[in-house]
Amino acid sequence: RRLVDLGVPLSRVASMLEGDDVTEATLDEIDAELERNIERLTRAREQLATIRREQAAPDTPAGFEKVASRLSVTDTEMVRVYSRFYSDAALADLAETIEMSDDELDAEVDALPEDADEETIDALATRYAPVIAQQYLTYPWLRDPRAGLRSGSAEDQMALAMSAATLYNAAQLEVFTRAIQLAHRLVDARSDEAQQGGGAEGGGGNE
């Protein structure tokens, strides 16, 4: 009865009783299992508390409760995809990048129709680029998103690309593509300026 009260399944109790006396190793195993269960339940309670505090949907991916209200339906689905492939550390960074985003701009991109004209796509990409560039400066690994994947396999990369292609229309994807290209140029230009500035300061010190 005591083993059952401690949370040991009846099937395991029966197998223990069939053998010799319960050994120290068996008790250690039970203790370790109970510890794992306590940790799991503690995490579950913490996540539930966060969902309540942030008033997020119950199915919001863990770690994104604080920014859930800033995500569109499509973005939320994409975050769910991310949670399948990215490491916990990468997901934490991605949640932070959402806090750095421009909600008004995000809403415009989210409402962009598939038949949007070139001028509109280019204008949105130009406005989006500085936001992405700042994210790159804060989290450099984002410049090569493969670095945050759990496995980094070609299959995972393909699955992510296919998910994005399914969730966003052609015009939205074109905005992202152009904005990312511009963001890389902005970051590279800032890096070049910093290096030139450092070289000038160094040269001045030698005079």
Coordinates of C-alpha atoms in Angstrom, one line a residue:
R1 CA 0.0 0.0 0.0
R2 CA 2.8 2.4 0.8
L3 CA 4.4 2.0 -2.6
V4 CA 1.1 2.7 -4.3
D5 CA 0.7 5.9 -2.1
L6 CA 4.1 7.0 -3.3
G7 CA 2.8 6.9 -6.9
V8 CA 4.3 3.5 -8.0
P9 CA 2.0 1.9 -10.6
L10 CA 0.2 -1.3 -9.4
S11 CA 1.9 -3.3 -12.2
R12 CA 5.3 -2.4 -10.9
V13 CA 4.3 -3.1 -7.3
A14 CA 3.2 -6.6 -8.3
S15 CA 6.5 -7.3 -10.0
M16 CA 8.4 -6.1 -7.0
L17 CA 6.5 -8.3 -4.7
E18 CA 7.1 -11.4 -6.9
G19 CA 10.8 -11.0 -6.3
D20 CA 12.9 -10.8 -3.2
D21 CA 12.8 -7.8 -0.8
V22 CA 12.7 -4.4 -2.3
T23 CA 16.3 -3.4 -2.8
E24 CA 18.0 0.0 -2.3
A25 CA 18.5 0.3 -6.0
T26 CA 14.7 -0.2 -6.6
L27 CA 14.0 2.6 -4.1
D28 CA 16.5 4.8 -5.8
E29 CA 14.8 4.2 -9.1
I30 CA 11.4 5.0 -7.7
D31 CA 12.8 8.2 -6.1
A32 CA 14.3 9.3 -9.4
E33 CA 11.0 8.6 -11.2
L34 CA 9.1 10.6 -8.6
E35 CA 11.5 13.5 -9.0
R36 CA 11.0 13.5 -12.8
N37 CA 7.3 13.6 -12.3
I38 CA 7.5 16.5 -9.9
E39 CA 9.6 18.5 -12.3
R40 CA 7.2 17.8 -15.1
L41 CA 4.2 18.8 -13.0
T42 CA 6.0 21.9 -11.8
R43 CA 6.7 23.0 -15.4
A44 CA 3.1 22.4 -16.3
R45 CA 1.9 24.6 -13.4
E46 CA 4.4 27.3 -14.4
Q47 CA 3.1 27.2 -18.0
L48 CA -0.5 27.3 -16.8
A49 CA 0.3 30.3 -14.6
T50 CA 1.9 32.1 -17.5
I51 CA -1.1 31.4 -19.7
R52 CA -3.4 32.9 -17.1
R53 CA -1.2 35.9 -16.5
E54 CA -0.8 36.7 -20.2
Q55 CA -4.3 35.7 -21.0
A56 CA -2.9 33.6 -23.9
A57 CA -4.7 30.8 -25.7
P58 CA -4.2 27.4 -24.0
D59 CA -2.5 26.0 -27.1
T60 CA 0.0 28.8 -27.3
P61 CA 3.5 27.3 -27.7
A62 CA 5.5 27.4 -24.5
G63 CA 7.6 30.5 -24.2
F64 CA 5.4 32.6 -26.5
E65 CA 2.6 33.3 -24.1
K66 CA 3.9 36.9 -23.4
V67 CA 3.8 37.8 -27.1
A68 CA 0.8 35.7 -28.1
S69 CA -1.5 38.8 -28.4
R70 CA 0.9 40.3 -31.0
L71 CA 0.8 37.2 -33.3
S72 CA -1.6 36.8 -36.1
V73 CA -3.3 33.5 -36.7
T74 CA -0.8 32.7 -39.4
D75 CA 2.2 33.7 -37.3
T76 CA 0.9 31.6 -34.4
E77 CA 0.8 28.6 -36.7
M78 CA 4.3 29.3 -37.9
V79 CA 5.5 29.5 -34.3
R80 CA 4.0 26.1 -33.7
V81 CA 6.1 24.9 -36.6
Y82 CA 9.2 26.5 -35.2
S83 CA 8.6 24.7 -31.8
R84 CA 8.9 21.4 -33.6
F85 CA 12.3 22.1 -35.1
Y86 CA 14.2 24.8 -33.1
S87 CA 16.1 24.4 -29.9
D88 CA 14.7 25.8 -26.6
A89 CA 17.4 28.5 -26.7
A90 CA 16.5 29.5 -30.3
L91 CA 12.8 29.6 -29.5
A92 CA 13.5 31.9 -26.5
D93 CA 15.4 34.3 -28.9
L94 CA 12.6 34.1 -31.5
A95 CA 10.1 35.1 -28.8
E96 CA 12.2 38.1 -28.0
T97 CA 12.4 39.1 -31.6
I98 CA 8.6 39.3 -31.7
E99 CA 8.8 41.9 -28.9
M100 CA 11.1 43.9 -31.2
S101 CA 8.7 43.8 -34.1
D102 CA 6.5 46.6 -35.5
D103 CA 2.9 45.6 -34.9
E104 CA 1.5 48.0 -37.5
L105 CA 3.9 46.8 -40.1
D106 CA 3.2 43.2 -39.2
A107 CA -0.5 43.8 -39.7
E108 CA 0.0 45.3 -43.1
V109 CA 2.1 42.3 -44.2
D110 CA -0.5 40.0 -42.8
A111 CA -3.3 41.7 -44.8
L112 CA -1.2 41.8 -48.0
P113 CA -3.1 40.1 -50.8
E114 CA -1.5 37.6 -53.1
D115 CA -1.9 39.9 -56.1
A116 CA -0.2 42.9 -54.5
D117 CA 1.7 45.1 -56.9
E118 CA 5.5 45.4 -57.0
E119 CA 5.5 48.9 -55.6
T120 CA 3.6 47.8 -52.5
I121 CA 5.8 44.7 -52.0
D122 CA 9.0 46.8 -52.4
A123 CA 7.8 49.5 -50.0
L124 CA 6.9 46.9 -47.3
A125 CA 10.2 45.1 -47.7
T126 CA 12.1 48.4 -47.4
R127 CA 10.3 49.2 -44.1
Y128 CA 10.7 45.7 -42.8
A129 CA 14.4 45.5 -43.5
P130 CA 15.6 47.7 -40.5
V131 CA 13.4 45.7 -38.1
I132 CA 15.0 42.4 -39.3
A133 CA 18.5 44.0 -39.3
Q134 CA 18.1 45.0 -35.6
Q135 CA 17.1 41.4 -34.9
Y136 CA 20.2 40.2 -36.7
L137 CA 22.4 42.5 -34.6
T138 CA 20.8 41.3 -31.4
Y139 CA 20.8 37.6 -32.3
P140 CA 23.5 37.0 -34.9
W141 CA 22.6 33.4 -35.4
L142 CA 19.4 34.5 -37.1
R143 CA 21.5 35.4 -40.2
D144 CA 21.8 31.6 -40.6
P145 CA 18.6 30.2 -39.1
R146 CA 20.0 26.6 -39.5
A147 CA 22.1 27.3 -36.5
G148 CA 19.1 27.3 -34.3
L149 CA 17.7 24.0 -35.5
R150 CA 17.8 20.9 -33.3
S151 CA 19.2 18.7 -36.0
G152 CA 19.9 21.1 -38.9
S153 CA 19.0 18.3 -41.3
A154 CA 18.0 19.0 -44.9
E155 CA 14.7 17.4 -44.2
D156 CA 14.0 19.8 -41.3
Q157 CA 15.0 22.8 -43.5
M158 CA 12.7 21.6 -46.3
A159 CA 9.8 21.1 -43.8
L160 CA 10.2 24.7 -42.6
A161 CA 10.3 26.1 -46.1
M162 CA 7.2 24.1 -47.1
S163 CA 5.4 25.3 -44.0
A164 CA 6.1 28.9 -44.7
A165 CA 5.0 28.4 -48.4
T166 CA 1.8 27.0 -47.1
L167 CA 1.0 29.6 -44.5
Y168 CA 2.0 32.8 -46.4
N169 CA 1.0 33.8 -49.9
A170 CA 3.4 34.6 -52.7
A171 CA 3.4 38.4 -52.1
Q172 CA 4.1 38.0 -48.4
L173 CA 6.9 35.6 -49.0
E174 CA 8.4 38.1 -51.5
V175 CA 8.3 40.8 -48.9
F176 CA 10.2 38.5 -46.5
T177 CA 12.7 37.6 -49.1
R178 CA 13.5 41.1 -50.2
A179 CA 13.5 42.4 -46.6
I180 CA 15.9 39.7 -45.5
Q181 CA 18.3 40.5 -48.4
L182 CA 18.1 44.2 -47.5
A183 CA 18.7 43.5 -43.8
H184 CA 21.8 41.5 -44.6
R185 CA 23.1 44.5 -46.5
L186 CA 22.3 46.9 -43.7
V187 CA 24.1 44.7 -41.1
D188 CA 27.1 44.3 -43.4
A189 CA 27.2 48.1 -44.0
R190 CA 27.1 48.8 -40.3
S191 CA 29.8 46.3 -39.6
D192 CA 32.0 47.9 -42.3
E193 CA 31.4 51.3 -40.8
A194 CA 32.4 50.0 -37.3
Q195 CA 35.6 48.5 -38.7
Q196 CA 36.5 51.7 -40.6
G197 CA 35.8 53.7 -37.5
G198 CA 38.0 51.4 -35.4
G199 CA 40.8 51.6 -37.9
A200 CA 40.6 55.4 -38.0
E201 CA 40.8 55.6 -34.2
G202 CA 43.7 53.2 -34.2
G203 CA 45.5 55.2 -36.8
G204 CA 44.9 58.4 -34.9
G205 CA 46.5 56.9 -31.8
N206 CA 49.7 56.1 -33.7
E207 CA 50.2 59.7 -34.9

